[in-house]
mmCIF file of C-alpha atoms in Angstrom:
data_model
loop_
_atom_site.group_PDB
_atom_site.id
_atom_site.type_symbol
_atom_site.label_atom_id
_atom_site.label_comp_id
_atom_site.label_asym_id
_atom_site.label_seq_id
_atom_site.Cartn_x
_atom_site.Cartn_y
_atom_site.Cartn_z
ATOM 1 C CA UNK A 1 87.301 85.285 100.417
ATOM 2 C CA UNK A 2 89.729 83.347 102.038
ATOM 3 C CA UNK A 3 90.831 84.077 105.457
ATOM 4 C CA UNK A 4 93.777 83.156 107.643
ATOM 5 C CA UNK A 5 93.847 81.957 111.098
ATOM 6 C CA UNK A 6 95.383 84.316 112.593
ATOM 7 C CA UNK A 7 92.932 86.993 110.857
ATOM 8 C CA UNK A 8 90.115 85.131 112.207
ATOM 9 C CA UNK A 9 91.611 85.398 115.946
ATOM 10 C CA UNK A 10 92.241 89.030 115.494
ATOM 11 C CA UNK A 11 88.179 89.346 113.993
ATOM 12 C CA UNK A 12 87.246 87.543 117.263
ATOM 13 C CA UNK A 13 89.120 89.290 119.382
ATOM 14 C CA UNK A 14 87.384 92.426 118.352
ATOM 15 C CA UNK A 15 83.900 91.372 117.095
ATOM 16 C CA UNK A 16 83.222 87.267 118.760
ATOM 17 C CA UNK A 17 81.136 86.395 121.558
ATOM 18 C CA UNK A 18 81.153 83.099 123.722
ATOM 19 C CA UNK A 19 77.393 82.955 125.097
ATOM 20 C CA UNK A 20 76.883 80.220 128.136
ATOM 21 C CA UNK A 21 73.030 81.003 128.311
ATOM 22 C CA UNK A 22 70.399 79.818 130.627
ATOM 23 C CA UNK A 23 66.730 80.220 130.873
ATOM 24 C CA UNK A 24 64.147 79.218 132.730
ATOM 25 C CA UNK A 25 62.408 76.969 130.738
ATOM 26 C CA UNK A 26 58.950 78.254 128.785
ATOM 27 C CA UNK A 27 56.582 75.141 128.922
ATOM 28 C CA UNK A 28 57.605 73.808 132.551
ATOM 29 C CA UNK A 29 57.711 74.915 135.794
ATOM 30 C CA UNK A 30 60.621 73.748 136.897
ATOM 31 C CA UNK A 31 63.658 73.324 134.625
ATOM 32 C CA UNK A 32 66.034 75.325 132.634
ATOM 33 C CA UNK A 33 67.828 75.589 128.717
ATOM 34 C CA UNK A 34 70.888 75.992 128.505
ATOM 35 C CA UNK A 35 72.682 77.702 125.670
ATOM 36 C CA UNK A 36 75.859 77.403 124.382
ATOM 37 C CA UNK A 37 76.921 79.570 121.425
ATOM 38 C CA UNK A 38 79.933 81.087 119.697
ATOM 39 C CA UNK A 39 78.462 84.205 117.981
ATOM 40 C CA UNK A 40 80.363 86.734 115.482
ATOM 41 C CA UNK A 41 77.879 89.763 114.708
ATOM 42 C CA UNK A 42 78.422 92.293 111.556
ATOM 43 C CA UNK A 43 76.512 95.074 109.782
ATOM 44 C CA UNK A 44 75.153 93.227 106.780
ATOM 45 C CA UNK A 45 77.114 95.545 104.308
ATOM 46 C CA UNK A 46 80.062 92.778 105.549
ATOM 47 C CA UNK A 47 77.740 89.353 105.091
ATOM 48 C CA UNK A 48 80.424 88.183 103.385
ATOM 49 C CA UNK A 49 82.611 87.869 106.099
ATOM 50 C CA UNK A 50 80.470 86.159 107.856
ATOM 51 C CA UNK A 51 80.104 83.235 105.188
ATOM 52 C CA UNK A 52 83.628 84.009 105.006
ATOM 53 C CA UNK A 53 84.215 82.689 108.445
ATOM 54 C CA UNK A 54 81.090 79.708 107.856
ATOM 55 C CA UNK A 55 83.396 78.359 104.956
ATOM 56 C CA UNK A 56 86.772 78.269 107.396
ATOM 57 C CA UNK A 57 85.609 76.435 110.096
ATOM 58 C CA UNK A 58 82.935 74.479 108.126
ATOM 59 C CA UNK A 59 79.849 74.385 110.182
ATOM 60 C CA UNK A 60 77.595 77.402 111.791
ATOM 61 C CA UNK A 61 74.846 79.288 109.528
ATOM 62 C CA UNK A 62 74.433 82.933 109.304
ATOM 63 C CA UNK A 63 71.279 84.583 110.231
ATOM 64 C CA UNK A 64 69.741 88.040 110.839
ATOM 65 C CA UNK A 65 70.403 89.357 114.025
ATOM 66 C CA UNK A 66 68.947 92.687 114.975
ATOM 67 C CA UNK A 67 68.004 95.174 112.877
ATOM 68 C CA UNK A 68 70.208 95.463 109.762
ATOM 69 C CA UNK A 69 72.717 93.240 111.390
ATOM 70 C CA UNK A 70 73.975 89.608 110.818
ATOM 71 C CA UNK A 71 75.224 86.730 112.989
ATOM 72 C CA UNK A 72 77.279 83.982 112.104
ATOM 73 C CA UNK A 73 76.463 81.349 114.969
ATOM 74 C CA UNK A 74 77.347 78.281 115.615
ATOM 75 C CA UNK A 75 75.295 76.668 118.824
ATOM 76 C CA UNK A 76 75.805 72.591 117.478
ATOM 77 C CA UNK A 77 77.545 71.038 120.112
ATOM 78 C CA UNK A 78 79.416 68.834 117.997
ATOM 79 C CA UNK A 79 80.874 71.605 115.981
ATOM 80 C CA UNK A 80 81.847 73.960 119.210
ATOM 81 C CA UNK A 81 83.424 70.770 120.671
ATOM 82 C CA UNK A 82 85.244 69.268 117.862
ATOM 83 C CA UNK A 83 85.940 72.405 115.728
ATOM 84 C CA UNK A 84 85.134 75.978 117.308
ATOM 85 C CA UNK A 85 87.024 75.284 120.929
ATOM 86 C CA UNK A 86 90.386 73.203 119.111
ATOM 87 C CA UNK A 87 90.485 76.173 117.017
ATOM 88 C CA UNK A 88 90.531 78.811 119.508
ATOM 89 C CA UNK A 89 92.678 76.201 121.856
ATOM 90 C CA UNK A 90 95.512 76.252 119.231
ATOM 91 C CA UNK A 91 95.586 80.043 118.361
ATOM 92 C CA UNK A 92 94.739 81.858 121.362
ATOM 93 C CA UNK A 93 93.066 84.673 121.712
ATOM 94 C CA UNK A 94 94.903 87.545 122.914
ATOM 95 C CA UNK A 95 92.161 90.004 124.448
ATOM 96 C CA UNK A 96 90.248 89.115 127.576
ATOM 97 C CA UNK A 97 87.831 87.768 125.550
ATOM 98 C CA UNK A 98 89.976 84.579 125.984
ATOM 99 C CA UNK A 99 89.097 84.515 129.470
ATOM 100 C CA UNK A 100 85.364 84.407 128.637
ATOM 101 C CA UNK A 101 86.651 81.677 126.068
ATOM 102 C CA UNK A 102 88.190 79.639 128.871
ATOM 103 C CA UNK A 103 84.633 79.621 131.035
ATOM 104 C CA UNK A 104 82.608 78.300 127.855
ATOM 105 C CA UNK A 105 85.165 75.818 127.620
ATOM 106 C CA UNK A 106 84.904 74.756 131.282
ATOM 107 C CA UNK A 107 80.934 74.682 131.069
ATOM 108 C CA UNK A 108 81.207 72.281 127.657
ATOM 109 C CA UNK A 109 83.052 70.021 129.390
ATOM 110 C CA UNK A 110 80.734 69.921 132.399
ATOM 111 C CA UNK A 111 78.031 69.325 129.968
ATOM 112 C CA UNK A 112 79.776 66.599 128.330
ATOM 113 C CA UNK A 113 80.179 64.799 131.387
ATOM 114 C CA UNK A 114 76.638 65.028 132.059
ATOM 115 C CA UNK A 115 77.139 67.250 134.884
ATOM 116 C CA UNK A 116 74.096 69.727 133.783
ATOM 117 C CA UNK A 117 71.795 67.102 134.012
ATOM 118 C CA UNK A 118 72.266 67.645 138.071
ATOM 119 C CA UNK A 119 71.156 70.448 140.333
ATOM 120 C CA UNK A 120 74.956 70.920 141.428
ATOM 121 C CA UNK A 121 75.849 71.004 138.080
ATOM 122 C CA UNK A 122 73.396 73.815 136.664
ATOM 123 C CA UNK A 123 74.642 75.702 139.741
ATOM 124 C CA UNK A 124 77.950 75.378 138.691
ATOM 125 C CA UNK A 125 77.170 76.430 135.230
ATOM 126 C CA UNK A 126 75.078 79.417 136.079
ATOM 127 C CA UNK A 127 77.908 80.718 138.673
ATOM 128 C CA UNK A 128 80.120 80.478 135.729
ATOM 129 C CA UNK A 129 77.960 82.070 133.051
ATOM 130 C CA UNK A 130 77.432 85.005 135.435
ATOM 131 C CA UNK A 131 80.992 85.460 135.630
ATOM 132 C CA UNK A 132 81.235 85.779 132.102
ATOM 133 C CA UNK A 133 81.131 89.339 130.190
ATOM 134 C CA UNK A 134 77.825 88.855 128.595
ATOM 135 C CA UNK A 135 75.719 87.181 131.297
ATOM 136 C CA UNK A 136 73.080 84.966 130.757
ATOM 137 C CA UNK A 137 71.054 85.454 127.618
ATOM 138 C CA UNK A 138 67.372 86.582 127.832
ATOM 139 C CA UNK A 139 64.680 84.152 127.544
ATOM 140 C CA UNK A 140 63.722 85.450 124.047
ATOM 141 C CA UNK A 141 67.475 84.637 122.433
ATOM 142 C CA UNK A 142 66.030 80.795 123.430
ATOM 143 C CA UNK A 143 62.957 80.757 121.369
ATOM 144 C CA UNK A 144 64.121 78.524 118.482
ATOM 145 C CA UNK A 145 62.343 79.310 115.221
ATOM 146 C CA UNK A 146 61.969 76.975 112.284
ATOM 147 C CA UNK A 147 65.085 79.032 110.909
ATOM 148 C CA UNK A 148 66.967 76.925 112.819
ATOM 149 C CA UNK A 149 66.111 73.329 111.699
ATOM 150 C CA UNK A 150 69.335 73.060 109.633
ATOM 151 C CA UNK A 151 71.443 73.845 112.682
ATOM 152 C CA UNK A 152 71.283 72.384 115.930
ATOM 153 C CA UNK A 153 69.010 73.940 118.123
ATOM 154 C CA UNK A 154 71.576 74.502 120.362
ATOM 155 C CA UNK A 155 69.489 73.609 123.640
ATOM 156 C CA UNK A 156 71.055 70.577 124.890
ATOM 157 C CA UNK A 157 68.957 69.567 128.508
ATOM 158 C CA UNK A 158 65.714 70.857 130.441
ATOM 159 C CA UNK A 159 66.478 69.402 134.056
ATOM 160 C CA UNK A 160 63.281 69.737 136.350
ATOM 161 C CA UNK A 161 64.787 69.548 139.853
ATOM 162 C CA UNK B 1 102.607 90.243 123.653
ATOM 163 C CA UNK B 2 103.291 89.595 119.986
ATOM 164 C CA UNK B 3 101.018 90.273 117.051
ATOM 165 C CA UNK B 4 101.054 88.804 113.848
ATOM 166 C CA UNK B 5 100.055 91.013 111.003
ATOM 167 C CA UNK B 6 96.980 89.010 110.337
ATOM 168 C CA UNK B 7 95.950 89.259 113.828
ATOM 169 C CA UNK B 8 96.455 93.047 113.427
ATOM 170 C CA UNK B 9 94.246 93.155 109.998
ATOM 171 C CA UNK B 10 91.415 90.784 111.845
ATOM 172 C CA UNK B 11 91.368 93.372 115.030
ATOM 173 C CA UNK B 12 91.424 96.449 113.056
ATOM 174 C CA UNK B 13 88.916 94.892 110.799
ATOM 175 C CA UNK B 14 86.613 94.713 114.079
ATOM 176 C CA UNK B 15 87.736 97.555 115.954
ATOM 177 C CA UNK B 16 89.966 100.201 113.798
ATOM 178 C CA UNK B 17 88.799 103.580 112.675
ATOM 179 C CA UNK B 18 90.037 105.556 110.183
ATOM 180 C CA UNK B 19 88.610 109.098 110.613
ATOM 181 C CA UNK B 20 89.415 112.293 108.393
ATOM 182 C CA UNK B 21 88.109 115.344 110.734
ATOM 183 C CA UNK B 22 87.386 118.377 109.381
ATOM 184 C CA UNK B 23 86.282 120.918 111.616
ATOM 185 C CA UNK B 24 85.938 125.126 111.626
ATOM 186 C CA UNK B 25 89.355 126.152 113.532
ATOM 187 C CA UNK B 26 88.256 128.221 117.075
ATOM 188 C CA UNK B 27 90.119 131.038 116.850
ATOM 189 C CA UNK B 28 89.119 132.333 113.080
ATOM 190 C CA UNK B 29 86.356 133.271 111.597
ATOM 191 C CA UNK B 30 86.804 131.503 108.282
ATOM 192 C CA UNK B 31 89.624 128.470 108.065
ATOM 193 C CA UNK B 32 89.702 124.713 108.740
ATOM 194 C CA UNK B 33 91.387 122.079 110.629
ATOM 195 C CA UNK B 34 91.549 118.954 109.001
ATOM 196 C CA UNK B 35 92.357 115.395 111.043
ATOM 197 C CA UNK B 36 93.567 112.025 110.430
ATOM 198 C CA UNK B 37 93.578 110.001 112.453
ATOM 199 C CA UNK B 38 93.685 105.731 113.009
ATOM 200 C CA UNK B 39 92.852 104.226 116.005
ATOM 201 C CA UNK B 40 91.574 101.431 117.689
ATOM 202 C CA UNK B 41 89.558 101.790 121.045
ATOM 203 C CA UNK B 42 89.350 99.350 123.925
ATOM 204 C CA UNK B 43 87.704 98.931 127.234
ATOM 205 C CA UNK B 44 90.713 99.559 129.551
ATOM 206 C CA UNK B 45 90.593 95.420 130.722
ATOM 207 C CA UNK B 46 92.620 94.892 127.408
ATOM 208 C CA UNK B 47 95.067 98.105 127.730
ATOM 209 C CA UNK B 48 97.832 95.297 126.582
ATOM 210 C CA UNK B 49 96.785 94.779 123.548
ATOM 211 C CA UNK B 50 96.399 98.528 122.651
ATOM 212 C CA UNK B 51 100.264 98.822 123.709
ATOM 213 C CA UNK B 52 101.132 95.528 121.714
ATOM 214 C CA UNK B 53 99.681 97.131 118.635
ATOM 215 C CA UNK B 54 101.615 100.539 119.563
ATOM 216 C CA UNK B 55 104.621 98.458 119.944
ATOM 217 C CA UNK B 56 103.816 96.273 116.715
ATOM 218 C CA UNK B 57 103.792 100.045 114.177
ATOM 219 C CA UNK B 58 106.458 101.188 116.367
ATOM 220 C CA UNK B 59 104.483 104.535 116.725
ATOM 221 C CA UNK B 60 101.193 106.039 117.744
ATOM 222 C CA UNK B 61 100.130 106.781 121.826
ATOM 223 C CA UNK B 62 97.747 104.950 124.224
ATOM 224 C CA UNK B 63 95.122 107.404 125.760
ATOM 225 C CA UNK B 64 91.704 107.916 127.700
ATOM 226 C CA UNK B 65 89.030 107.837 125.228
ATOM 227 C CA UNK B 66 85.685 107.661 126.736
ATOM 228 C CA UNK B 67 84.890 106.537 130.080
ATOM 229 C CA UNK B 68 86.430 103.424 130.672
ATOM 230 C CA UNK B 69 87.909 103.047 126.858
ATOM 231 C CA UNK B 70 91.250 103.684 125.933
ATOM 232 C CA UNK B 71 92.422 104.105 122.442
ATOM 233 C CA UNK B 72 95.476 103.376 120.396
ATOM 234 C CA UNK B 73 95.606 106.231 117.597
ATOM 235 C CA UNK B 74 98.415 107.495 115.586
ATOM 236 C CA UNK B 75 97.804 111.128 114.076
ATOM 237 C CA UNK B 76 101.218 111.880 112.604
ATOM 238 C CA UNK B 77 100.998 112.778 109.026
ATOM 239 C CA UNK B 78 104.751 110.471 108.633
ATOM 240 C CA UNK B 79 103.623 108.077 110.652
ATOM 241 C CA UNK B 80 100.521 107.207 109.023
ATOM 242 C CA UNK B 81 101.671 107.951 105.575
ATOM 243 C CA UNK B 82 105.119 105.507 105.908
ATOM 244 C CA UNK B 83 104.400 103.172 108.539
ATOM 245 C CA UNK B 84 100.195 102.831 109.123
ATOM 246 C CA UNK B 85 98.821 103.339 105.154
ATOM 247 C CA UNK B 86 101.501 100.965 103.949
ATOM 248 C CA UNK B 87 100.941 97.824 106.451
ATOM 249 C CA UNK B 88 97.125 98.110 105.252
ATOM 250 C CA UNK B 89 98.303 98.225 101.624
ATOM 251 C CA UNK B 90 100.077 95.026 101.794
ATOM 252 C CA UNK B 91 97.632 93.474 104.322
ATOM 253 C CA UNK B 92 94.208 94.147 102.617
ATOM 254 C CA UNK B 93 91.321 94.862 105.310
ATOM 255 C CA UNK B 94 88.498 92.127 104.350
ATOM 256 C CA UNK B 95 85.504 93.999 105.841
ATOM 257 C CA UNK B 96 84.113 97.058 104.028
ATOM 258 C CA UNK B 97 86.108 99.035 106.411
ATOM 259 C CA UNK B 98 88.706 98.918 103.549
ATOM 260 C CA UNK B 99 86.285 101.331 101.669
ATOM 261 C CA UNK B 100 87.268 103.786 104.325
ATOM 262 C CA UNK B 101 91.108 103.057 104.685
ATOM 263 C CA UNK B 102 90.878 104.020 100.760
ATOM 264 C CA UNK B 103 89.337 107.340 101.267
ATOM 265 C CA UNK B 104 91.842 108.422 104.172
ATOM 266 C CA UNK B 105 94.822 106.887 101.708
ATOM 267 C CA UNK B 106 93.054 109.274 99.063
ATOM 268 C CA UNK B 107 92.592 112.339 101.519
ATOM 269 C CA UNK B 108 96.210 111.588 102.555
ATOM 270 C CA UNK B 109 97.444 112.191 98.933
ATOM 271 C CA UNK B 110 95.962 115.253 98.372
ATOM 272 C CA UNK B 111 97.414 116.188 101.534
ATOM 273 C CA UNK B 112 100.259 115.250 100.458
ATOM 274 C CA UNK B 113 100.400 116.858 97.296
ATOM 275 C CA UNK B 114 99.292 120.284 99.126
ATOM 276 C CA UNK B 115 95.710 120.174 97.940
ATOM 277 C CA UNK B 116 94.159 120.921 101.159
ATOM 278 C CA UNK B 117 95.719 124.383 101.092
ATOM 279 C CA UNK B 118 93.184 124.878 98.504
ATOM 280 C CA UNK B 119 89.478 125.934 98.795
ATOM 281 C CA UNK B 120 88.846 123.313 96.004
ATOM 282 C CA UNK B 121 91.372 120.614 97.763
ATOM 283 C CA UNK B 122 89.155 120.904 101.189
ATOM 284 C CA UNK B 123 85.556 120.638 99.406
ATOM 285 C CA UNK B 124 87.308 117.473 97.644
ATOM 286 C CA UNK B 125 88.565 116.524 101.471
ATOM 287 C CA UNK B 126 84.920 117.403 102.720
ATOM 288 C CA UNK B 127 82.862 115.163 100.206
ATOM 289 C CA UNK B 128 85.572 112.303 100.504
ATOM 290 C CA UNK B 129 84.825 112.714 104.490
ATOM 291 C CA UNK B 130 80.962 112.879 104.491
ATOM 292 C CA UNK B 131 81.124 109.274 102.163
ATOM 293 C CA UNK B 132 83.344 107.885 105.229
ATOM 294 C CA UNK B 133 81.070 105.535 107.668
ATOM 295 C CA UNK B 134 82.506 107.712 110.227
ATOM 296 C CA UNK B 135 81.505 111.236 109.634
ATOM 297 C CA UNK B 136 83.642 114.478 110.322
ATOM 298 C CA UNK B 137 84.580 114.564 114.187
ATOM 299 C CA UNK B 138 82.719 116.709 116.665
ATOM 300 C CA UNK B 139 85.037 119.766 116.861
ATOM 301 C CA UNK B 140 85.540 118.451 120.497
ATOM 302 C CA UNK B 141 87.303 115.522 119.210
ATOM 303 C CA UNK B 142 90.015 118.696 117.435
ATOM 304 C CA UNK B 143 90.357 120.293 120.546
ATOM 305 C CA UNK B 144 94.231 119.316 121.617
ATOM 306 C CA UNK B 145 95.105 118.671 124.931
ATOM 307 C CA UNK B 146 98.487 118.815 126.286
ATOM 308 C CA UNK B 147 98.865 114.886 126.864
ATOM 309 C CA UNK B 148 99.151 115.105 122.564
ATOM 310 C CA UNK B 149 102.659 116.489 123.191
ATOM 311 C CA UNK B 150 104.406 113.580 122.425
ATOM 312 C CA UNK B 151 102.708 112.402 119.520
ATOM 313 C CA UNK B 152 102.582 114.939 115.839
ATOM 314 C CA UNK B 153 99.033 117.448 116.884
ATOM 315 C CA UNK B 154 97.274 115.605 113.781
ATOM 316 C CA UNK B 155 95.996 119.150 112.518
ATOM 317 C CA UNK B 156 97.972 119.867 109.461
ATOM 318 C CA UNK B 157 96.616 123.104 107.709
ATOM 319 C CA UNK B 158 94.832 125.865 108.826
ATOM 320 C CA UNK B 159 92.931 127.620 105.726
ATOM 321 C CA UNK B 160 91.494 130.725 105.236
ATOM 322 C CA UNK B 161 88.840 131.034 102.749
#
């Protein structure tokens, strides 16, 4: 199946999520994970849009989600920064989503710069991830399994402050 | 706000419905009232992009839905059958929601055709229905309200068995 840019901004539009998570983290008592993660979810009657979408932009697995439903995820930070966020800077998404879009770019590039390895940075990141639709993930959407060994694991710092 | 068609495929790949209703009419005791409908529902935040794709088909009405959703839906028999059913025949769906576009397209013909006036035509319309992801509406979802004025009442055939 081979799909069309603009038919993977509409998909998005309607069925994409841009998580900015951030846990406390399990084996410390001070510190957090943060998350970031560009998520597509589908009944897994339609699996094959989600390798569908894997194929176009080359990187991201697909993986169950809940129940009888898939994910297609990407969480490496190379991939979001190099290929996910271009993407979606080049064909914009037209829904609000594109606001939510806009914050996960803002916290990547705080992240890039290092900023999340301060206290005033992770402050700045959490303010933003609570503005966002889907607020900060639950502690349990950090737990990596071994599942995720081909990907990245998609937690990039634990600060203790 | 301008949509290209494969934006419009991608979102109603995500977020269209095709529904074929078939409900017992209120005011008889034996006799049908048979729906179709497409829409697309949104949380009011994105109300633009519901009229962008009203503008895009050049028909159909924005409306409450539920809550804080509002939905795009077209429910004129013309409409759907020259305007809606042709766009998605040229611009194949990619999820299995195309399965269901197939069965309103074939509900739509035997509409068309006058099959529906039929008690054999409506079992046919019935079974197609119950195979759709989205079963028969609630009657509720029949019940016409005078902000339908505008747009074609949806309900083509009363029938009395």
């Amino acid at each position: 199946m081979k799909l069309e840019p603009q038919w993977v901004v509409g998909f998005v539009d309607g069925e994409g999520c841009f998580h900015v998570g951030i846990a406390a983290h399990r084996e410390m008592t001070r510190g957090f994970q943060i998350l970031l993660e560009f998520t597509v979810v589908q009944h897994k009657r339609d699996e094959q849009v989600l390798y569908a979408l894997k194929d176009f932009f080359g990187c991201g697995v697909v993986r169950n989600n809940h129940g009888d439903r898939l994910a297609f995820r990407v969480r490496k930070f190379e991939h979001l920064k190099t290929i996910i966020v271009p993407f979606f800077v080049k064909h914009a998404l037209k829904t609000k989503k594109n606001t939510d879009f806009k914050k996960f770019c803002r916290v990547l590039q705080l992240m890039e710069k290092g900023h999340h390895l301060t206290v005033v940075g992770i402050e700045e990141i959490r303010t933003i991830a609570d503005q966002m639709n889907v607020k900060a993930m639950k502690v349990e959407s950090l737990t990596l399994t071994e599942d995720d060994s081909g990907e990245d694991a998609g937690v990039y710092q634990v600060i203790s402050e």
